[in-house]
Structure formats: structure tokens, C-alpha cells
Short mmCIF file of C-alpha atoms in Angstrom, two decimals:
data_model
loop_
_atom_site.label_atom_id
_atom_site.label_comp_id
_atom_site.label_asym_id
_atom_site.label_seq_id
_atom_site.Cartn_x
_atom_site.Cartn_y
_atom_site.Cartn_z
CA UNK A 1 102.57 77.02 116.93
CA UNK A 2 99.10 77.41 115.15
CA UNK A 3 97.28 77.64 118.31
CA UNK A 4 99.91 80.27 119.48
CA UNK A 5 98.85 82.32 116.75
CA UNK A 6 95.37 81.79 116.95
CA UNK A 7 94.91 82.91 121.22
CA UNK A 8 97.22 86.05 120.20
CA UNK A 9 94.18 87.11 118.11
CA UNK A 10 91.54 89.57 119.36
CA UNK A 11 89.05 87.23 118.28
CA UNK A 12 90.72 84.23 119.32
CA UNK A 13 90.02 83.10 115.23
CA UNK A 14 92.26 80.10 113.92
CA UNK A 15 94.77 81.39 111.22
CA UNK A 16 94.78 81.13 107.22
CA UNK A 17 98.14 78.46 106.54
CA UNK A 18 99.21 78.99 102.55
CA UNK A 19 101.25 76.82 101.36
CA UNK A 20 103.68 78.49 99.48
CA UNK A 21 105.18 75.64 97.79
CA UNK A 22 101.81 74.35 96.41
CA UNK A 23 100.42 77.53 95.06
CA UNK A 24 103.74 79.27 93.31
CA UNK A 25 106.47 77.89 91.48
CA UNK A 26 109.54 76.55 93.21
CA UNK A 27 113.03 77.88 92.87
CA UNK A 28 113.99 75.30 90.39
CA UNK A 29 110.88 76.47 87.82
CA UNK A 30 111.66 79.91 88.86
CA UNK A 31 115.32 79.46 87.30
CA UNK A 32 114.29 77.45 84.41
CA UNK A 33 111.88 80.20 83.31
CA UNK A 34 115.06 83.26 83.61
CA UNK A 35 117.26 80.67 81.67
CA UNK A 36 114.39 80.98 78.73
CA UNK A 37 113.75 84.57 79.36
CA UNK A 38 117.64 85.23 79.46
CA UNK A 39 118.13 83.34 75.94
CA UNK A 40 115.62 85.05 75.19
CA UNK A 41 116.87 88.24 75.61
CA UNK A 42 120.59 88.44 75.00
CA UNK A 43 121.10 87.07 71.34
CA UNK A 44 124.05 85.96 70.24
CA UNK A 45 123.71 87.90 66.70
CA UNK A 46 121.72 90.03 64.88
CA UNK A 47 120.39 87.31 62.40
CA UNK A 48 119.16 85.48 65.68
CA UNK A 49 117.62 88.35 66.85
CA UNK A 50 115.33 88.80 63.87
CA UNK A 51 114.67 85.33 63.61
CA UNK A 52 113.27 85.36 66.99
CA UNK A 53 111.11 88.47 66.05
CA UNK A 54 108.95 86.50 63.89
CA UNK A 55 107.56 84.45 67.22
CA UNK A 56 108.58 86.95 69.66
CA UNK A 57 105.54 86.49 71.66
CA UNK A 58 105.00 82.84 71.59
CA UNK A 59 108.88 82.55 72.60
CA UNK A 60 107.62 85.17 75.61
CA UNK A 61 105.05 82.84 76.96
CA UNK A 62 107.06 80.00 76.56
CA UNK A 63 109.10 81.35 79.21
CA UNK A 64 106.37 81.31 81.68
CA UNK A 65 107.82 84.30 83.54
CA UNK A 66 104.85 86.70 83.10
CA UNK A 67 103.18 83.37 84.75
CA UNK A 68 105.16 83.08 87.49
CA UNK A 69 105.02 87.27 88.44
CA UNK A 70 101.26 87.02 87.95
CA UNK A 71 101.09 83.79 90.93
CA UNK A 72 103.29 85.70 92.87
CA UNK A 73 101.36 88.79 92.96
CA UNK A 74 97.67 86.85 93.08
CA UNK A 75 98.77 85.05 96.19
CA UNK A 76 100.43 88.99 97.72
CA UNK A 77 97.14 90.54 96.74
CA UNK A 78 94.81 87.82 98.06
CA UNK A 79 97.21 87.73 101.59
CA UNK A 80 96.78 91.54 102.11
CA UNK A 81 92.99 91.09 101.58
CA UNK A 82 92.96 88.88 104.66
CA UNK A 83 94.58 90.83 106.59
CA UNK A 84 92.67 93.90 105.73
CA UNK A 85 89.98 91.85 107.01
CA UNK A 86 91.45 91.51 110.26
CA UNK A 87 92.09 87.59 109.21
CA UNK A 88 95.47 86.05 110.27
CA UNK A 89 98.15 84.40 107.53
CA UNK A 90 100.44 82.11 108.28
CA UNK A 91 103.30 81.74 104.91
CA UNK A 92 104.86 78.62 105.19
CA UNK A 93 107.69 77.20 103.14
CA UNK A 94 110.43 74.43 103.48
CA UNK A 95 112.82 76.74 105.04
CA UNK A 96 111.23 80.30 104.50
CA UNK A 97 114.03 82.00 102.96
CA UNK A 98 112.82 82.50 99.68
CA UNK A 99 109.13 82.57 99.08
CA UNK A 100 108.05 84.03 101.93
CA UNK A 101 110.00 86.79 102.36
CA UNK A 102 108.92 87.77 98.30
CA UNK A 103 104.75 87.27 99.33
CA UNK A 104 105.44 88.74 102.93
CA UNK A 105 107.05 91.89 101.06
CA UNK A 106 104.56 92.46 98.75
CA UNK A 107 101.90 92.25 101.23
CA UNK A 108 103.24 94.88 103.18
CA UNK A 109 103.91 96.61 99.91
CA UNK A 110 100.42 96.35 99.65
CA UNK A 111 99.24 97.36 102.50
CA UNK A 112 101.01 99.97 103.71
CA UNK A 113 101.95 103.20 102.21
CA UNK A 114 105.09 103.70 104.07
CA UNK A 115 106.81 100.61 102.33
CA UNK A 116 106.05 102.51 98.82
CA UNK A 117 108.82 105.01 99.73
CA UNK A 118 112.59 104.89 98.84
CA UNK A 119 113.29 104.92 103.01
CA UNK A 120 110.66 102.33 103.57
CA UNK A 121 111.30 99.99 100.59
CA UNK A 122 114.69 99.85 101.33
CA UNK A 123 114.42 98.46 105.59
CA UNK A 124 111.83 96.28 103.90
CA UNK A 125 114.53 94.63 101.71
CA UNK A 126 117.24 94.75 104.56
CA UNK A 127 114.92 93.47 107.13
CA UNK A 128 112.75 90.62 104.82
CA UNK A 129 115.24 89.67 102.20
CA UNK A 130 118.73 90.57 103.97
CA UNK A 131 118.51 90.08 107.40
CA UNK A 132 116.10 86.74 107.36
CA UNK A 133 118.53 85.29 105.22
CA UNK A 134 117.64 84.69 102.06
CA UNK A 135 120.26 82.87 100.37
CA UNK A 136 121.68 85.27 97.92
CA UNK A 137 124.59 83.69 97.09
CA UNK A 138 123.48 80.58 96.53
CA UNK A 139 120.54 81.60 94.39
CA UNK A 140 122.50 83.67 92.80
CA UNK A 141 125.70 82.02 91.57
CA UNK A 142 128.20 84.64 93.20
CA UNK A 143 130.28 81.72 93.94
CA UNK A 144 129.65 78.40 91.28
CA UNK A 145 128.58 75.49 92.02
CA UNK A 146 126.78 72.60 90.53
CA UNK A 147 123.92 72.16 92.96
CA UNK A 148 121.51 73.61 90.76
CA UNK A 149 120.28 76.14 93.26
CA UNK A 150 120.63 79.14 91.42
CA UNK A 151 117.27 80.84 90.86
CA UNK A 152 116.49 84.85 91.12
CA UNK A 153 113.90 84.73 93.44
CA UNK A 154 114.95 88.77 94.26
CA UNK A 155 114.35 89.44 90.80
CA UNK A 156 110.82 88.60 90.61
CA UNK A 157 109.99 90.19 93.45
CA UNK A 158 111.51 93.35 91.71
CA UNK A 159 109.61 92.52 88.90
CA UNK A 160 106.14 92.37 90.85
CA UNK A 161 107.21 95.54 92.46
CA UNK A 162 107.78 97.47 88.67
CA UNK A 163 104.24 95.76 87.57
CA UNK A 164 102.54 97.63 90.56
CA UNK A 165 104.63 100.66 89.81
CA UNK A 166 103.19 100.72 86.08
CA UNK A 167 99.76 99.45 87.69
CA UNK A 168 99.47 102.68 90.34
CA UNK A 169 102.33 105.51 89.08
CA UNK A 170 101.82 108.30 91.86
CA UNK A 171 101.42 105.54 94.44
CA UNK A 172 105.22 104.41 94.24
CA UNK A 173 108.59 107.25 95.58
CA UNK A 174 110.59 105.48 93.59
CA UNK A 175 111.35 104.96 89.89
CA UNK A 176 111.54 102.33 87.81
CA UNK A 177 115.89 103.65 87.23
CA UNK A 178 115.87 102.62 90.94
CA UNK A 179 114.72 99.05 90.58
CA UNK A 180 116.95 98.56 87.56
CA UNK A 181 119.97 99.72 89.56
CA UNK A 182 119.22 97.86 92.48
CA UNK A 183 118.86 94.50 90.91
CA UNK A 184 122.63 95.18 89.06
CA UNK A 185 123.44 95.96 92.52
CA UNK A 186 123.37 92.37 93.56
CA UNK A 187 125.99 91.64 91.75
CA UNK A 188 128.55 94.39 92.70
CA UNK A 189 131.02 92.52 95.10
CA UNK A 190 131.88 96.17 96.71
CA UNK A 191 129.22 95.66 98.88
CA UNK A 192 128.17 93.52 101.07
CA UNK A 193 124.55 93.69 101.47
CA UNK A 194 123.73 90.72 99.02
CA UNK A 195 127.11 89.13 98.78
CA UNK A 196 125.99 86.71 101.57
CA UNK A 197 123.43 83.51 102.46
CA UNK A 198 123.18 84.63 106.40
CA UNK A 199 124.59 87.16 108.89
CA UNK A 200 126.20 84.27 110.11
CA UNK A 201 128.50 84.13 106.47
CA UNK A 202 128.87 87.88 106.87
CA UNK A 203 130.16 88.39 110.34
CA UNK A 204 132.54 85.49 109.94
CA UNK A 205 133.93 86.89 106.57
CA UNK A 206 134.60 90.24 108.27
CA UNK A 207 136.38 88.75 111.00
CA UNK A 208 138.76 86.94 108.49
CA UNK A 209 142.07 88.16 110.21
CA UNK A 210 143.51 87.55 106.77
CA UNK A 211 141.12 89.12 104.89
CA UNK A 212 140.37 92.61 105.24
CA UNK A 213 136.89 92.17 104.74
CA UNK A 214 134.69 95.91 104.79
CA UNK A 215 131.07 95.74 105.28
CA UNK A 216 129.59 98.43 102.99
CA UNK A 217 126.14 98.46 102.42
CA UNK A 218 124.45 99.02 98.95
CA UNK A 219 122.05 101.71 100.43
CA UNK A 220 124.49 104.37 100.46
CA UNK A 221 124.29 105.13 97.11
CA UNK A 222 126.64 108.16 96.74
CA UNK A 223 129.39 105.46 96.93
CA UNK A 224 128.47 104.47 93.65
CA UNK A 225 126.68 107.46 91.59
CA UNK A 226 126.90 111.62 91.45
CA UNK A 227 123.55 113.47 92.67
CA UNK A 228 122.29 113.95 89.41
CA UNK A 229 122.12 110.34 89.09
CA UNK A 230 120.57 109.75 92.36
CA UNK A 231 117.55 111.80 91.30
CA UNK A 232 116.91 109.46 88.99
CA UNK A 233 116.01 106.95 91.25
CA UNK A 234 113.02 109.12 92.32
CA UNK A 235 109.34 109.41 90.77
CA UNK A 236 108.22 112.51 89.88
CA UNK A 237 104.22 111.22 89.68
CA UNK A 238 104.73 110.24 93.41
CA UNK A 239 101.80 111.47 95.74
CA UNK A 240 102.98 110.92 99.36
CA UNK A 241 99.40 109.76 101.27
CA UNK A 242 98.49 111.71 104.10
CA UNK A 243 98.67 109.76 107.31
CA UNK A 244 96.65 109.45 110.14
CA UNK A 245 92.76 108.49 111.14
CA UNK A 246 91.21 105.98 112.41
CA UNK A 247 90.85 103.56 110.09
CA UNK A 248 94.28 101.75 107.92
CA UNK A 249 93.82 102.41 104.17
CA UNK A 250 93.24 99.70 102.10
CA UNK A 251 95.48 97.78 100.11
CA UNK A 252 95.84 98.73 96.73
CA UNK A 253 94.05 96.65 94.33
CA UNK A 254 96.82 95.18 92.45
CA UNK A 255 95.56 93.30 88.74
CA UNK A 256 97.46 90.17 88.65
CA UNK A 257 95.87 89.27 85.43
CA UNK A 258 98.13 88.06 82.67
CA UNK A 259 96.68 90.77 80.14
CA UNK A 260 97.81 93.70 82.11
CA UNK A 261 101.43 92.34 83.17
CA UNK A 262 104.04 93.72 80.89
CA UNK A 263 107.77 92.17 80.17
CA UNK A 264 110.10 94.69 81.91
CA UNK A 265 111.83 96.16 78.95
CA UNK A 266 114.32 98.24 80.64
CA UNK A 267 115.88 96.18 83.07
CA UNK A 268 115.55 93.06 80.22
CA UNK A 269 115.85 93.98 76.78
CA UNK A 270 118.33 97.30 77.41
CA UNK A 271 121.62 94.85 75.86
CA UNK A 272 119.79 94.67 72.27
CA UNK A 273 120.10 98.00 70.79
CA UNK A 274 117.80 97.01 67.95
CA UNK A 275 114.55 97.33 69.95
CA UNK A 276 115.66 100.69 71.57
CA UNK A 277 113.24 103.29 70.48
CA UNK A 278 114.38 106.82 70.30
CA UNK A 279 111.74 109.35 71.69
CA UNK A 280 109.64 106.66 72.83
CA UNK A 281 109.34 104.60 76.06
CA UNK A 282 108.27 105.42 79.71
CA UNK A 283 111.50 107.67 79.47
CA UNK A 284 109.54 109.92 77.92
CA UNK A 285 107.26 110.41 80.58
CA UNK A 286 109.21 110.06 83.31
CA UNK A 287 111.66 112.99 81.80
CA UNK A 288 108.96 114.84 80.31
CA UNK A 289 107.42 115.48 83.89
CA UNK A 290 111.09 116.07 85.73
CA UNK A 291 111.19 118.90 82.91
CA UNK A 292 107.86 120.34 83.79
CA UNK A 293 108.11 120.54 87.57
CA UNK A 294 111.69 122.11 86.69
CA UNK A 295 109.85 124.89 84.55
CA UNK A 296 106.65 125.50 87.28
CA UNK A 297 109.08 125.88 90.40
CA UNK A 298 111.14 128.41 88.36
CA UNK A 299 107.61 130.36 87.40
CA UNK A 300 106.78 129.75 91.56
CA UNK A 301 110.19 131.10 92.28
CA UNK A 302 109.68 133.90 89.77
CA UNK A 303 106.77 134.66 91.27
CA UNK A 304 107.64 134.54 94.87
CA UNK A 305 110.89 136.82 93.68
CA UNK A 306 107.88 139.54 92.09
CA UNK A 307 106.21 139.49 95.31
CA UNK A 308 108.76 140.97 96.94
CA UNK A 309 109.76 143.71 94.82
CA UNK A 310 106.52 144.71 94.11
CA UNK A 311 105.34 144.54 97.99
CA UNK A 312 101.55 145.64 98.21
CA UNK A 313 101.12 146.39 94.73
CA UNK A 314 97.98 144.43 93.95
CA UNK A 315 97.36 140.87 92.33
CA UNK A 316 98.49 142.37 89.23
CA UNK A 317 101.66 142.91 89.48
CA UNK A 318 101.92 139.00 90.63
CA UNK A 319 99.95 137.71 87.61
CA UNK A 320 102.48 139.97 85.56
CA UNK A 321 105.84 138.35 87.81
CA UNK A 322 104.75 134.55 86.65
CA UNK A 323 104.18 135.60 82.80
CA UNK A 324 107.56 137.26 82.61
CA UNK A 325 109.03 133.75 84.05
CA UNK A 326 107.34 131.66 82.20
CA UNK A 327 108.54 133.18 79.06
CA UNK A 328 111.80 133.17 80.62
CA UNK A 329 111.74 129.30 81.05
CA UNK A 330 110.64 128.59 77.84
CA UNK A 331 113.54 130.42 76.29
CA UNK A 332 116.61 129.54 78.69
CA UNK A 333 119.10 127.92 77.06
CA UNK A 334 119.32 125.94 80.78
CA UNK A 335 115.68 125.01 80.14
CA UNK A 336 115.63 122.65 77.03
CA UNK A 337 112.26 121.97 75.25
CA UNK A 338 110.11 118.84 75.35
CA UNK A 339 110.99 118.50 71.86
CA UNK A 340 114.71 117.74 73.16
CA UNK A 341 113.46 114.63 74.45
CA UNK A 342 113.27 112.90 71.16
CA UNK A 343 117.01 112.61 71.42
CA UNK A 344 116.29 110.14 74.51
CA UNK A 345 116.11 106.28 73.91
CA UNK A 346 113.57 104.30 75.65
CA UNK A 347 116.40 102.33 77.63
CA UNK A 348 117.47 105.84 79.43
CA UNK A 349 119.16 105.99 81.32
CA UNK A 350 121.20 102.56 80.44
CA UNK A 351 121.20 102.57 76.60
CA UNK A 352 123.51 101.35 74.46
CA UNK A 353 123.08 103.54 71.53
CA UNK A 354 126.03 105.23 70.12
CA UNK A 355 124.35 108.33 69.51
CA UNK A 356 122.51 108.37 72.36
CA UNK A 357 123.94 111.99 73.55
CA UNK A 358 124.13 113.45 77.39
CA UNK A 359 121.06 114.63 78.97
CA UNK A 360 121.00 118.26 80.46
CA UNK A 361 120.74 118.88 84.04
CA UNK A 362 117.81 120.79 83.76
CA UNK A 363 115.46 117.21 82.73
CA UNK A 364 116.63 115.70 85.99
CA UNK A 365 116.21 118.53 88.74
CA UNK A 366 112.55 119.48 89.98
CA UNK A 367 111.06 119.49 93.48
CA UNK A 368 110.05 116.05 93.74
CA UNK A 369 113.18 114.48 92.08
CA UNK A 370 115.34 115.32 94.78
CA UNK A 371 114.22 114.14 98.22
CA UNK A 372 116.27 115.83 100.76
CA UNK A 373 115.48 112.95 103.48
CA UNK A 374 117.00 110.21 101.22
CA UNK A 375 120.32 111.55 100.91
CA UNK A 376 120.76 111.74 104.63
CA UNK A 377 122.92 109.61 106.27
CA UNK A 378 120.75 108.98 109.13
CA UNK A 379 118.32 106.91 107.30
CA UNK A 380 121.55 104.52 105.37
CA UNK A 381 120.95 101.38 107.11
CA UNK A 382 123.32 98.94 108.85
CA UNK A 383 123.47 95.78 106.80
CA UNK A 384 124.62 94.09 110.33
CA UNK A 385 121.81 94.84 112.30
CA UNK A 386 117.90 94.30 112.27
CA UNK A 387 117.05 97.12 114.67
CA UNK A 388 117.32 99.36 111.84
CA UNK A 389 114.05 98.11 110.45
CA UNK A 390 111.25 99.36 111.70
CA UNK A 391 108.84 97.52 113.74
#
């Protein structure tokens, strides 16, 4: 098969082979380190919670978790290097189902702008994960069993994908709400999409004559949340790249140093109320800038609305249009002020607090927070079919 792959080269050069299993942990590590990090994070009692305070960080890297995330994302990183030199790789793995589709999805997270988007992250999961069959129930214990082959491989390639998100911020559509969501999404037996080990397992369920079995895929999230929720799941630092040229942009150059690797306290640590910090957190900033672009596409609109009564009046009248609105903003009761946000934990928008109050409409609507494109129905992919991811 090598030589296969080396004549389809331009160059006719012989391929890169990694080794998966030699370079990254195996599933069996990969589950002993979330059974540490789980303990870890879900104490029993308050008393044990402070106790582990004292030697919260040395319990942290006893986990090894942070260790395996930064292997994972050294061997993505040094892959899409290769490739960006026009070198061949060739992932190889016992059976392929579970670390290569996590490298070969970072890679192309990597490398390719287009797989940095809601539309395009999403047919990378259906096509990689999904559709090659990774063995989601088995690995992850929807139906028991004492194999021992539990282990959330999906969940640290979720984590490698929130690292690069804190890593690059305007480089990523979607949010870090998104990735949360998604990964309790595995676990919601309304839908099919990672219910299953193979298509095989899925076709033959929903042709159970005695079962009445609906395939409903995870993707269409308005089956599970209102709009205003669904916002959430976009970032409102995203740049969308301009495509096109000659040349394919680089691959981002992902740190996979232990140093810069954080633990991923919203999606971890959001069941222990104690460490939830009100007016703190990346809430903060990701609300803080929803509120913003609310307030400067209400001045735009203002001023776009002045325009037109005013007609050829002169640049004046304009500059006069956008200070009347931006007074306006500031005082609308349907415009809160930053100062608002203090009331907003650090978990948001999953905390546990009791006083943790609603949040007004106003910090979750701007013009990047609501991407027309990802509500349509044409894009919700077919968890049945791998012609819905593109080529």
C-alpha cells in the first residue's frame, strides 16, 4: 500500500508512516487519566474539595491529561507541517478508529481555514469521527460492559480543539459554549449521531421492525435549544479568512507546550460551585464583546437611518446621526451596561449558582453572533450518509 501512496505523488517521494500507537497514549492511559481528572473534579463534599485545594496542582499533573492533549496536538502540529511541505503522512493505528481520526482532524483543523467554521467543523466530525466509525459506544459506556474499553478519545480531541481556540481567538467561528454542548451531546440518547460504533449498528437499529428506531442527528440544534441559545455557540472575535490565491495558507502554529495548555474549566470544573467566579472568566469577554457589536450596529443603524432623512445635507449631519445613537445605546434600558456583567459567573452559560440571574437578550444578539448560514437547513447533515462531507 506504501508504494501506492508513494507513485500517486507528484514527486514520486516515499511517505512519512507515524505510528500512532508509539508516539501517543493508548485508549486504556487515555481513560485512566479522565478517571483521575474526573475524581478530580466532581467531589463528593465540600470538606474534600478544600482538602484537595491545598495540592490542587500536583493532583492536576498527576492526572497526566494536560500530557496527553499536549502529545496529541505535537504530533497534529508536526503532521500539518509535512504536509505544508508537500510531504506525504501515512497515520497508522491497530484499527484506525480512534487515534487517527483525532490527529487526522486536527491536521485539517490546522490546515485549513474552512474546518475552523461551525459548517466545516461539524462534516469534519460526521465524516472523521462518525462516519469512519469510531466506536462511540464502546468508548463511551452508553451500554456497560466490563471490557474495559471505555476511554473518551472524542473528548480530547475537543479539548485540543478549545486549547487552539484560547491559542488563536478570531481564528475559530465557534465558541467555546459550542464545544461544551457538543461533548454533553454525546450522551443525549435522542439522537443518533454518537449513539453508535458503525453505520453498520445504526442502519440495523433503524430497521428494528420492533423498534421504532428515528435517526435524528445532533446537528440540528433547534431540536434541542431556542435561538438565543444558539448564538451562543458562535464567536464574536471570529475573523472569517479571505479565500483564494495561489498559494494554501499555512497552518497555524499551534504551541503544544505544557506551559501554555490550560485545564478546561468550563466544560470540567462547572459541577463545583465553589470555584465559580462571579464577573470573572472568559464569560466576560466573550459577553462583553456580544454587548459591544450589539451597541456599534445600533450606532451603524442609527446612522444609516440619519442618512436618509437628512439626504444631501453634508457629513455633518451624519457625524451628528451616530452621536445621538450612541447616547441612545448607552441609556436603553434594552442595552444593559458592561457593568451588568459582574452579575455573570465564569461557568456561563452552565452555572450552578443560585443567584446566578437571567441574562438579557441584548448581551447575546450582535452581527457576528448570529450566522444566518448555520441555521439553515440545507447545511444539517445526514448522519447516514458520507456524501455530505465535503471532499
Amino acid at each position: 500500500m506504501l508504494e501506492t501512496v508513494r507513485k500517486s505523488h507528484p514527486q514520486l517521494t516515499t511517505p512519512v508512516v507515524m505510528e500512532l500507537t508509539k508516539s501517543l497514549p493508548c485508549t486504556k492511559d487515555i481513560q485512566t487519566s479522565f478517571l483521575k481528572l474526573r475524581e478530580l473534579c466532581a467531589p463528593e463534599s465540600e470538606k474534600q474539595f478544600w482538602v484537595q485545594d491545598s495540592n490542587f496542582l500536583s493532583l492536576v499533573e498527576n492526572t497526566r491529561w494536560l500530557h496527553t492533549v499536549s502529545a496529541c496536538l505535537a504530533k497534529a502540529v508536526e503532521t500539518s507541517r509535512l504536509l505544508f511541505k508537500d510531504i506525504t503522512v501515512v497515520l497508522q493505528e491497530a484499527d484506525g478508529r480512534d487515534l487517527c481520526p483525532l490527529i487526522a482532524s486536527l491536521v485539517q483543523i490546522l490546515s485549513d481555514p474552512y474546518y475552523r467554521t461551525i459548517q466545516g467543523f461539524q462534516s469534519l466530525v460526521q465524516r472523521e469521527w462518525v462516519v469512519m466509525g469510531h466506536p462511540f459506544c464502546t468508548r463511551l459506556g452508553h451500554v456497560y460492559n466490563n471490557d474495559g474499553e471505555q476511554s473518551p478519545v472524542f473528548l480530547v480531541f475537543l479539548d485540543c480543539v478549545w486549547q487552539l481556540l484560547q491559542q488563536f481567538p478570531t481564528e475559530f467561528q465557534m465558541s467555546e459554549t459550542y464545544l461544551t454542548t457538543l461533548w454533553d451531546s454525546v450522551f443525549f440518547s435522542t439522537f443518533d449521531t454518537f449513539l453508535f460504533d458503525c453505520e453498520r449498528d445504526r442502519l440495523l437499529a433503524a430497521a428494528e421492525p420492533n423498534n421504532y428506531f428515528t435517526l435524528r442527528p445532533v446537528w440540528d440544534w433547534g431540536e434541542q435549544f431556542l435561538d438565543r441559545d444558539v448564538m451562543l455557540f458562535t464567536n464574536p472575535l471570529f475573523v472569517r479568512p479571505e479565500r483564494g490565491g495561489a498559494h494554501p495558507l499555512p497552518p497555524l502554529r499551534a504551541s503544544s507546550r505544557l506551559p501554555v495548555l490550560q485545564l478546561w474549566s468550563q466544560c470540567y470544573f462547572r459541577f463545583i460551585p465553589l470555584m465559580e467566579m462571579m464577573g470573572g472568566g472568559n464569560p466576560q469577554i466573550d459577553l462583553s464583546c456580544r454587548l459591544l457589536l450589539s451597541q456599534i450596529d445600533a450606532c451603524e443603524e442609527g446612522a444609516v437611518t440619519e442618512v436618509g432623512a437628512v439626504g444631501n445635507t453634508g457629513v455633518g449631519g451624519v457625524g451628528a446621526g451616530v452621536g445621538e445613537v450612541g447616547v441612545g445605546v448607552g441609556a436603553s434600558p434594552s442595552q444593559p451596561p458592561l457593568e451588568s456583567l459582574s452579575k455573570i459567573g465564569s461557568f456561563f452559560p452552565f452555572s450552578r449558582r443560585s443567584n446566578a440571574g437571567p441574562v438579557s437578550a441584548a448581551l447575546l444578539v450582535s452581527s457576528l453572533s448570529l450566522n444566518q448560514s448555520f441555521h439553515s437547513t440545507e447545511i444539517m447533515l445526514d448522519s447516514q450518509s458520507i456524501l455530505n462531507a465535503p471532499d
